[in-house]
Amino acid sequence: MRLSWQRFFALLHARNIEFIRDRAALSWNLLFPVLMMVGFAFIFSQEEQPLFKVGVYDSAGVGHPFLQSHYLQFIPIANDSELATAVTKVERHQLDLLLALDAPPRYWINSSSAAGYVTEQMLRASDAVMPQRQLVSGDEVRYVDWLVPGVLGMNMMFSALYGIGFVLVRYRKNGVLKRFHATPVTSLEFITAQICSRLLLIVVSAIMVYLLCDLLLNFAMYGSYLALFCVLLVGGFNLIALGLIIAARLRSDEVANGLINLLTMPMMVLSGVWFSLEGSPAWLIALADLLPLTHIVTAARLVMIDGAGVTTIMPQLATLTVMGLLFLLIGTLLFRWDD
Amino acid sequence: MLEVRQLVRHYGAVRAVNGVNLHIRRGCCFGLLGPNGAGKTTTIEMMEGISRPTSGIVLYRGEPLGQQFRNEVGIQFQHTALQDFLRVRDVLELYRALYATALPLAELVEICALGEFLDRDTQRLSGGQRQRVLLAIALVNDPQLLFLDEPTTGLDPQSRRNFWQLINGIKGRGKTILLTTHYMEEADTLCDEIAIMDAGKIILQGEPQGLLQQQFGEAVLQLHSSVVQTKTLPLPYSEAAGVITINSNDVSGTIRLLQQQGIALDALQIRRRTLEDLFIHLTGHQLRG
């Protein structure tokens, strides 16, 4: 099937005008995530998280009496690579203490972390041979720093699913798609233009939201901007392609709305937007890994909080690309102009 | 120019179109008429290539519908929304860009009289203005064949007549037009040839005046039944809703006969038959869905 660039750009231009002139939708796309992040930053800036988190690396299964302590959450560390990541988490105050029980036994705490100090005292009181003390330093990752990548991802999800899913269903319902079908436009040209238009709008609005939030909240960004842009681009494409599946045949706004809710609700809860699934049952983590937003949020956090570059987030980018291409294939095969 | 052979379309157990054959000549304005649910829109959508027939074939210039057909036809659908937040100018520029060759914007504006609202948001157009924009979209590629599916439904009488003028102008440019309508006056004014459809079939086809002549004769005379002793009427007649209707090719002779029977002619009405009479005669008086 040939693609006419003249027709593609005409459709792209018209869709962009439609979105830009829809001031209500435009404002909502920009203001909603900013308001949400500012609100959460305010709510959670007053108090520390009550639970102490301890990372435990015990590949040999040595054990330690400290591991029997109450009121602590122990997060198992599987290998050396995860141990290095966990040290970064101690630096960012995301772990209060990290304990490695292989020889020689060591533990890491952050010299500026009050929770780390208390957890260290609990370790001392556990009446065992003390591991070697390792000190790290670093700024605390506030809840809002942790939240920003999640909310950026969530905003992309809503913009993609509603922007493609809802709009195409409305086009089909009121006859706009039928009108296009009566012209020489091919489904490839039409779908490509819709995807590119929405991707462009998602990228531009995400950058604006990012800049606005940075101005208001001064959140953490330790990694590469190029890597974050890749997450935005690949993640946006993935979610738009998912929206295309919903929009492929439906004529009813209500059904489309229901299906979009069916997709977005599990992603809101399980993809780690609001809270971490660290330490959750394996089956729940496996389920979350099936959701594209999980990989978007994980990659964005790796970049923004853990300072990752493109190479580090390659597994997430590859997963999102493969999933996105699969969604696109299904959506394109299912697509109908009218009935 | 366009030929339809044995067109059939099923929706489950329902046969919406049942063996339709049509031949539309180049330069002709062809009217497809029928009551609600007759199968007009289903038929025209198959002829437009928008939906696929269950069986049968549609030929354009002797070939099955393909890319040449897409490039050379213009369609005004019965129900089409214009995209929100676009101005009339944006919409026309969009559709112009979808064709390899298109009429200049100024010419479209002139043909469809869009000048006064060219920069208006499509959501702020009146019904008549909206139909003119939809007609302009259908004409954007200077089509050889134009489909108009009930283009004046819902318009006020002024807008409807204004629209007829536009269509007459398009006819003057030598275009072939296929029109569906509920309005018999519209078909009478615009169409060179008509086909009447009912229950998925073409029940009559030909030139309007020829069909009227063939079905009814020259004129119709109507009298209130209270002034007529029907037993004494020496002519074929029909009676409905208290009105006696007589078809006649010799009006003077018929009047003489009525006078000889002593029938009062004070309330006699004489008029030519219209397409509406033909339509009702063929499709009946019952309400349709």
XYZ file of C-alpha atoms in Angstrom:
628
model
C 0.000 0.000 0.000
C 1.535 3.343 -1.077
C 1.666 6.347 1.212
C 1.021 9.812 -0.247
C 2.929 12.398 1.806
C 0.600 15.158 0.580
C -2.425 13.366 2.023
C -0.516 12.344 5.164
C 0.547 15.932 5.952
C -2.942 17.308 5.175
C -4.509 14.879 7.676
C -1.759 15.528 10.246
C -2.173 19.291 9.933
C -5.977 19.144 10.252
C -5.817 16.928 13.346
C -3.226 19.204 14.980
C -5.374 22.298 14.335
C -8.376 20.480 15.771
C -6.479 19.724 18.996
C -4.824 23.118 19.370
C -8.126 24.981 18.885
C -9.860 22.741 21.414
C -8.784 24.918 24.304
C -10.587 22.903 26.966
C -8.806 19.662 26.011
C -5.477 21.440 25.600
C -5.686 23.090 29.025
C -6.734 19.844 30.638
C -3.804 17.963 29.069
C -1.350 20.482 30.514
C -2.954 21.488 33.794
C -4.196 18.133 35.068
C -0.776 16.500 35.603
C 0.743 19.706 36.992
C -2.079 20.152 39.493
C -1.847 16.512 40.491
C 1.875 16.626 41.125
C 1.734 19.902 43.023
C -1.112 18.501 45.127
C 0.772 15.327 46.007
C 3.970 17.245 46.676
C 2.068 19.355 49.191
C 0.316 16.415 50.857
C 3.437 14.277 51.268
C 5.943 16.998 52.070
C 4.869 17.129 55.731
C 5.743 13.691 56.942
C 8.280 10.893 56.560
C 7.214 7.450 55.421
C 6.734 5.485 58.675
C 8.116 2.137 57.439
C 11.887 1.402 57.434
C 13.086 -0.399 54.345
C 16.113 -2.694 54.448
C 17.691 -4.300 51.394
C 19.176 -7.749 52.121
C 21.785 -9.469 49.926
C 22.234 -13.015 51.179
C 23.155 -15.183 48.202
C 24.636 -17.924 50.387
C 21.635 -18.061 52.718
C 23.769 -17.247 55.795
C 20.998 -15.461 57.666
C 21.258 -12.917 60.460
C 19.257 -12.368 63.708
C 18.550 -8.818 62.487
C 16.299 -10.316 59.815
C 13.897 -11.398 62.591
C 13.347 -7.776 63.706
C 9.803 -6.396 63.664
C 8.515 -3.214 61.970
C 11.010 -3.482 59.128
C 10.391 -4.292 55.469
C 13.133 -6.562 54.105
C 13.635 -6.405 50.346
C 15.703 -9.282 48.928
C 18.588 -8.394 46.600
C 19.322 -11.166 44.108
C 22.757 -10.433 42.620
C 25.727 -8.055 42.407
C 24.041 -5.888 39.772
C 20.996 -5.387 42.016
C 23.346 -4.707 44.927
C 24.883 -1.776 43.023
C 21.386 -0.416 42.288
C 20.455 -0.856 45.943
C 23.485 1.211 47.045
C 22.173 4.028 44.816
C 18.803 3.646 46.535
C 20.495 4.121 49.929
C 22.086 7.272 48.522
C 18.629 8.473 47.454
C 17.057 7.546 50.844
C 14.827 5.010 49.101
C 16.372 2.284 51.262
C 17.144 3.052 54.888
C 19.812 0.390 55.203
C 21.381 -2.157 52.883
C 22.801 -5.354 54.387
C 25.088 -7.713 52.424
C 25.757 -11.001 54.244
C 28.349 -12.483 51.861
C 31.954 -12.328 53.123
C 32.854 -9.942 54.536
C 29.431 -8.893 55.878
C 28.800 -5.196 55.234
C 26.003 -2.724 55.531
C 25.394 0.666 53.945
C 23.631 3.590 55.475
C 23.276 7.183 54.391
C 25.044 9.537 56.800
C 22.289 12.128 56.368
C 19.337 9.743 56.809
C 17.566 9.758 60.193
C 15.722 6.553 59.279
C 19.079 5.023 58.354
C 20.457 5.918 61.775
C 17.512 4.323 63.579
C 17.695 1.198 61.438
C 21.423 0.962 62.133
C 20.706 1.063 65.897
C 18.245 -1.790 65.436
C 20.942 -3.735 63.603
C 23.414 -3.085 66.466
C 20.836 -4.217 69.018
C 20.216 -7.491 67.223
C 23.031 -9.077 69.277
C 25.061 -10.400 66.410
C 28.486 -9.859 64.931
C 28.329 -6.426 63.349
C 29.027 -6.301 59.619
C 31.470 -3.700 58.302
C 29.951 -0.242 58.150
C 29.907 1.453 54.702
C 28.917 5.097 54.530
C 27.308 6.714 51.548
C 25.962 10.217 51.017
C 23.383 11.786 48.695
C 20.269 13.908 48.570
C 16.973 12.411 49.615
C 14.585 11.381 46.901
C 11.331 12.987 48.018
C 8.017 11.336 47.281
C 7.362 13.971 44.664
C 10.661 13.114 42.913
C 9.536 9.527 42.850
C 6.041 10.528 41.744
C 6.951 12.767 38.798
C 7.977 9.946 36.359
C 4.784 8.060 37.259
C 2.492 11.027 36.679
C 4.247 11.904 33.408
C 3.651 8.314 32.266
C 0.060 8.366 33.447
C -0.604 11.612 31.592
C 0.804 10.058 28.423
C -1.461 7.062 28.916
C -4.635 9.151 29.203
C -3.654 11.436 26.345
C -2.870 8.499 24.045
C -5.859 6.302 24.852
C -8.455 9.069 24.885
C -6.765 11.043 22.088
C -6.816 8.127 19.671
C -9.436 5.761 21.062
C -12.147 8.258 21.815
C -11.549 10.564 18.854
C -11.613 7.807 16.225
C -14.769 6.297 17.693
C -16.407 9.740 17.591
C -15.210 10.201 13.982
C -16.763 6.860 13.068
C -20.002 7.575 14.887
C -20.619 10.964 13.278
C -19.576 9.960 9.757
C -16.208 11.725 9.466
C -14.423 8.398 8.821
C -16.963 7.474 6.156
C -16.371 10.850 4.503
C -12.592 10.182 4.390
C -13.228 6.675 3.090
C -14.963 8.244 0.082
C -11.698 9.990 -0.891
C -8.487 8.379 -2.188
C -7.077 8.342 1.390
C -5.821 4.891 2.420
C -6.166 3.471 5.929
C -2.332 3.480 6.190
C -2.208 7.235 5.494
C -5.043 7.964 7.866
C -3.767 5.818 10.751
C -0.162 7.032 10.359
C -1.302 10.656 10.411
C -3.418 10.098 13.531
C -0.544 8.332 15.331
C 2.008 11.006 14.381
C -0.320 13.847 15.339
C -1.039 12.364 18.758
C 2.627 11.469 19.333
C 3.660 15.010 18.508
C 1.075 16.409 20.912
C 2.084 13.960 23.658
C 5.762 14.862 23.311
C 5.111 18.611 23.264
C 2.663 18.515 26.190
C 4.949 16.195 28.236
C 7.872 18.580 27.740
C 5.716 21.531 28.800
C 4.406 19.669 31.854
C 7.974 18.638 32.728
C 9.272 22.204 32.530
C 6.338 23.638 34.462
C 6.637 21.045 37.230
C 10.396 21.501 37.413
C 9.838 25.204 37.903
C 7.324 24.614 40.703
C 8.791 21.529 42.399
C 12.463 21.404 41.411
C 12.336 17.604 41.218
C 15.235 15.178 40.798
C 16.699 14.435 37.353
C 20.007 12.571 37.567
C 20.020 10.813 34.180
C 20.211 11.569 30.476
C 17.636 13.779 28.793
C 18.104 11.788 25.608
C 17.140 8.609 27.481
C 14.062 10.317 28.934
C 13.076 11.538 25.457
C 13.405 7.960 24.161
C 11.044 6.767 26.923
C 8.584 9.507 25.958
C 8.730 8.654 22.272
C 8.618 4.851 22.508
C 6.130 4.868 25.411
C 3.863 7.339 23.605
C 3.917 5.232 20.440
C 3.113 2.082 22.437
C 0.096 3.615 24.187
C -1.245 5.231 20.989
C -1.065 1.848 19.240
C -2.975 0.352 22.187
C -5.626 3.080 21.752
C -5.899 2.139 18.088
C -7.052 -1.357 19.030
C -9.939 0.154 21.022
C -10.794 2.522 18.169
C -10.499 -0.046 15.389
C -14.190 -0.872 15.065
C -16.277 0.659 17.836
C -19.060 3.153 17.102
C -20.171 3.768 20.688
C -18.588 6.416 22.951
C -19.893 4.605 26.015
C -18.303 1.275 25.110
C -15.037 3.020 24.173
C -15.047 4.842 27.511
C -15.646 1.578 29.367
C -12.833 -0.189 27.527
C -10.422 2.677 28.142
C -11.282 2.558 31.849
C -10.765 -1.192 31.805
C -7.251 -0.651 30.479
C -6.269 2.412 32.478
C -7.448 1.337 35.941
C -5.141 -1.705 36.259
C -2.264 0.356 34.883
C -2.930 3.136 37.408
C -2.823 0.631 40.262
C -0.229 -1.919 39.150
C 2.258 0.064 37.091
C 3.840 1.797 40.066
C 2.510 5.286 39.425
C 1.550 5.943 43.074
C 3.401 3.263 45.031
C 6.156 0.753 44.457
C 5.406 -2.927 43.952
C 8.832 -3.770 45.402
C 8.452 -6.780 47.707
C 5.009 -7.695 46.257
C 4.204 -11.324 45.319
C 5.916 -12.572 42.165
C 2.633 -13.179 40.349
C 1.569 -9.558 40.880
C 4.885 -8.280 39.552
C 4.563 -10.618 36.548
C 1.078 -9.265 35.908
C 2.326 -5.675 36.155
C 5.076 -6.491 33.638
C 2.389 -7.204 31.036
C 1.255 -3.576 31.235
C 3.069 -1.036 29.050
C 2.838 1.727 31.652
C 4.946 -0.379 34.060
C 7.866 -0.298 31.617
C 7.386 3.405 30.885
C 7.361 4.357 34.586
C 10.248 2.018 35.431
C 12.389 3.406 32.600
C 11.521 7.022 33.473
C 12.450 6.422 37.161
C 15.674 4.684 36.195
C 16.591 7.778 34.198
C 15.339 10.495 36.531
C 16.150 8.998 39.932
C 18.873 6.424 39.331
C 20.697 8.427 36.677
C 20.393 5.819 33.923
C 21.330 6.380 30.284
C 19.880 4.873 27.110
C 21.850 1.614 27.455
C 20.509 0.891 30.939
C 16.874 1.296 29.902
C 17.298 -0.686 26.685
C 15.314 -3.694 28.053
C 12.303 -1.447 28.809
C 12.605 0.355 25.440
C 12.826 -2.963 23.584
C 9.806 -4.364 25.443
C 7.768 -1.234 24.728
C 8.751 -1.284 21.036
C 7.833 -4.938 20.563
C 4.545 -4.497 22.442
C 3.785 -1.301 20.464
C 4.408 -2.960 17.096
C 2.166 -5.847 18.107
C -0.598 -3.434 19.163
C -0.198 -1.512 15.886
C -0.454 -4.681 13.822
C -3.606 -5.807 15.644
C -5.151 -2.314 15.475
C -4.425 -1.934 11.763
C -5.798 -5.376 10.919
C -8.964 -4.707 12.914
C -9.480 -1.154 11.601
C -12.693 -0.441 9.695
C -13.774 2.916 8.272
C -17.433 2.343 8.933
C -19.426 -0.770 9.804
C -21.270 5.781 -16.958
C -22.378 3.720 -13.943
C -24.025 0.344 -14.160
C -25.413 -1.900 -11.459
C -26.164 -5.566 -12.085
C -28.191 -7.812 -9.803
C -27.163 -5.968 -6.630
C -28.112 -7.794 -3.414
C -27.356 -6.873 0.182
C -28.360 -8.922 3.225
C -28.318 -7.789 6.862
C -28.731 -11.102 8.649
C -32.033 -12.499 7.494
C -33.163 -9.140 6.062
C -32.751 -8.597 2.313
C -32.301 -4.793 2.237
C -31.516 -4.731 -1.484
C -32.895 -7.474 -3.659
C -31.594 -7.722 -7.227
C -31.300 -4.076 -8.288
C -30.305 -3.270 -11.879
C -29.604 0.321 -12.940
C -27.863 2.094 -15.769
C -26.949 5.753 -15.395
C -26.065 7.672 -18.534
C -23.293 10.259 -18.722
C -24.600 13.789 -18.089
C -27.892 12.571 -16.637
C -29.354 13.609 -13.291
C -30.770 10.338 -12.017
C -33.162 10.255 -9.063
C -33.488 7.214 -6.840
C -36.796 7.566 -4.964
C -38.469 5.454 -2.347
C -40.105 5.478 1.075
C -38.124 5.116 4.308
C -36.537 1.688 4.530
C -36.882 1.029 0.794
C -33.137 0.339 0.493
C -32.083 3.596 -1.237
C -29.181 4.447 1.052
C -27.939 0.838 1.117
C -28.058 0.780 -2.697
C -26.344 4.129 -3.130
C -23.609 3.211 -0.608
C -22.808 0.092 -2.607
C -22.748 2.208 -5.778
C -20.396 4.635 -3.999
C -18.067 1.768 -3.080
C -18.537 2.509 0.623
C -20.123 -0.834 1.440
C -19.809 -4.187 -0.257
C -22.735 -6.003 -1.863
C -23.602 -9.521 -0.769
C -23.744 -10.296 -4.481
C -23.922 -8.418 -7.771
C -21.545 -5.921 -9.313
C -21.148 -2.165 -9.792
C -19.303 -1.002 -12.918
C -17.894 2.496 -13.502
C -17.041 3.159 -17.151
C -17.385 -0.591 -17.669
C -14.832 -1.505 -14.963
C -15.266 -2.650 -11.355
C -14.842 0.183 -8.825
C -11.188 1.032 -8.196
C -8.792 3.919 -7.680
C -9.961 5.749 -10.845
C -13.510 5.703 -9.456
C -12.300 7.114 -6.096
C -10.530 9.951 -7.897
C -13.434 10.805 -10.210
C -16.487 10.702 -7.937
C -17.825 13.145 -5.408
C -20.142 12.082 -2.591
C -22.426 13.990 -0.278
C -23.607 11.592 2.406
C -26.926 11.782 4.182
C -25.247 12.038 7.625
C -21.758 13.528 7.840
C -20.333 15.679 10.584
C -17.605 18.166 9.842
C -14.579 17.986 12.123
C -14.855 20.175 15.189
C -12.740 23.312 15.587
C -11.952 23.608 11.871
C -13.043 26.577 9.771
C -14.788 26.064 6.425
C -11.560 27.138 4.687
C -9.508 24.529 6.665
C -11.977 21.778 5.769
C -11.904 22.613 2.065
C -8.087 22.864 2.037
C -7.908 19.480 3.794
C -10.119 17.757 1.222
C -8.406 19.530 -1.691
C -5.092 18.071 -0.501
C -6.519 14.546 -0.516
C -6.845 14.522 -4.332
C -4.136 14.639 -6.972
C -6.047 17.373 -8.811
C -8.583 19.680 -7.206
C -10.675 22.706 -8.094
C -9.213 26.034 -6.932
C -10.636 27.184 -3.605
C -12.056 30.362 -5.184
C -14.019 28.319 -7.746
C -15.515 26.090 -5.044
C -16.474 29.142 -3.045
C -18.196 30.610 -6.084
C -20.023 27.424 -7.157
C -21.404 26.752 -3.680
C -21.746 30.380 -2.537
C -19.532 29.968 0.539
C -17.972 33.431 0.533
C -19.833 34.890 3.498
C -18.869 32.097 5.935
C -15.553 30.794 4.571
C -13.692 31.697 7.781
C -16.432 30.561 10.149
C -16.032 27.595 12.510
C -17.911 24.579 11.113
C -19.820 24.265 14.389
C -21.408 27.652 13.824
C -23.022 27.016 10.428
C -26.763 26.919 9.745
C -28.296 23.791 8.207
C -28.302 25.260 4.703
C -24.734 26.545 4.996
C -23.582 23.170 6.266
C -25.141 21.390 3.280
C -23.426 23.849 0.921
C -20.072 23.087 2.572
C -20.735 19.340 2.246
C -21.606 19.877 -1.423
C -18.349 21.817 -1.883
C -16.441 18.882 -0.333
C -18.168 16.536 -2.767
C -17.137 18.816 -5.654
C -13.572 19.402 -4.486
C -12.049 17.011 -7.060
C -14.228 18.306 -9.933
C -15.965 14.889 -10.080
C -17.373 13.335 -13.224
C -20.035 11.571 -11.162
C -21.707 13.144 -8.134
C -23.696 11.203 -5.515
C -26.152 13.245 -3.446
C -27.906 11.241 -0.731
C -30.947 13.195 0.485
C -29.033 16.478 0.340
C -31.956 18.745 1.280
C -33.531 16.708 4.087
C -34.182 18.980 7.063
C -33.695 22.241 5.166
C -36.268 25.035 5.106
C -38.018 25.748 1.738
C -35.748 28.707 0.939
C -32.561 26.755 1.609
C -33.924 23.832 -0.376
C -34.629 25.972 -3.421
C -31.250 27.627 -3.087
C -29.686 24.153 -3.070
C -31.645 23.191 -6.204
C -30.169 26.212 -7.963
C -26.683 25.016 -7.030
C -27.416 21.515 -8.340
C -28.842 22.939 -11.559
C -25.593 24.898 -11.931
C -23.619 21.666 -11.495
C -25.850 19.944 -14.070
C -25.020 22.817 -16.396
C -21.343 21.866 -16.084
C -22.161 18.494 -17.664
C -21.754 16.394 -14.523
C -23.566 13.104 -13.999
C -25.606 13.160 -10.789
C -27.192 10.392 -8.775
C -29.668 11.834 -6.289
C -31.800 10.195 -3.620
C -34.611 12.196 -2.122
C -37.921 12.029 -0.283
C -39.109 15.200 -1.972
C -40.964 14.490 -5.219
C -40.920 18.168 -6.159
C -37.133 18.011 -5.914
C -36.967 14.975 -8.182
C -39.394 16.610 -10.607
C -37.318 19.798 -10.728
C -33.870 18.225 -10.990
C -34.038 14.700 -12.407
C -33.910 13.662 -16.068
C -34.621 10.071 -15.121
C -35.946 8.408 -11.986
C -36.211 4.966 -10.461
C -38.718 4.222 -7.700
C -37.589 1.675 -5.183
C -39.586 -0.245 -2.610
C -38.792 -3.265 -0.428
C -35.290 -3.489 -1.883
C -36.423 -3.591 -5.530
C -36.735 -1.119 -8.400
C -40.434 -1.049 -9.211
C -40.415 1.586 -11.959
C -37.771 3.411 -13.969
C -37.882 6.035 -16.708
C -38.244 9.755 -17.484
C -40.632 11.455 -15.025
C -43.102 12.855 -17.560
C -43.124 9.643 -19.588
C -43.866 7.594 -16.469
C -46.711 9.908 -15.447
C -48.216 9.732 -18.902
C -47.854 5.978 -18.966
C -49.389 5.465 -15.505
C -52.126 8.107 -15.339
C -52.868 9.896 -18.586
C -52.835 13.636 -19.066
C -54.743 15.029 -16.081
C -56.581 14.151 -12.920
C -60.073 15.373 -11.979
C -61.156 15.268 -8.354
C -64.629 15.644 -6.830
C -66.003 15.264 -3.360
C -67.807 11.925 -3.178
C -70.911 13.520 -1.619
C -71.828 15.202 -4.945
C -71.436 12.027 -6.990
C -73.769 9.058 -7.337
C -70.928 6.691 -8.075
C -73.179 4.081 -9.564
C -74.019 6.475 -12.361
C -70.405 7.377 -13.207
C -69.690 6.037 -16.689
C -65.889 6.330 -16.194
C -63.143 4.435 -14.405
C -62.424 6.155 -11.067
C -60.925 5.596 -7.624
C -62.219 6.725 -4.247
C -60.148 7.467 -1.139
C -60.749 9.641 1.922
C -64.049 10.970 0.534
C -62.519 12.068 -2.775
C -63.372 10.652 -6.207
C -60.365 10.676 -8.528
C -60.674 10.291 -12.301
C -57.730 9.995 -14.710
C -58.315 11.462 -18.115
C -56.594 12.074 -21.458
C -59.598 14.147 -22.635
C -60.510 16.676 -19.960
C -63.262 18.429 -22.021
C -64.917 15.132 -22.903
C -64.822 13.980 -19.264
C -66.401 17.232 -18.042
C -69.168 16.870 -20.636
C -69.908 13.349 -19.427
C -70.066 14.530 -15.791
C -72.475 17.333 -16.760
C -74.694 14.847 -18.631
C -74.937 12.859 -15.372
C -76.112 16.045 -13.583
C -73.112 16.186 -11.269
C -72.396 19.599 -9.735
C -68.965 20.764 -10.833
C -68.609 23.728 -8.421
C -65.865 21.998 -6.405
C -64.241 20.201 -9.350
C -60.418 20.271 -9.236
C -58.374 19.652 -12.351
C -54.607 19.271 -12.145
C -51.720 17.538 -13.787
C -50.458 14.390 -12.154
C -47.269 14.807 -10.125
C -44.502 12.474 -9.165
C -45.976 12.436 -5.672
C -49.172 10.863 -7.082
C -47.073 8.288 -8.879
C -45.017 7.622 -5.756
C -48.078 7.112 -3.552
C -49.778 5.073 -6.272
C -46.811 2.701 -6.439
C -45.712 2.527 -2.815
C -49.077 2.804 -1.058
C -50.457 4.962 1.751
C -49.156 2.998 4.740
C -46.651 4.558 7.121
C -43.072 3.287 6.795
C -40.389 2.918 9.469
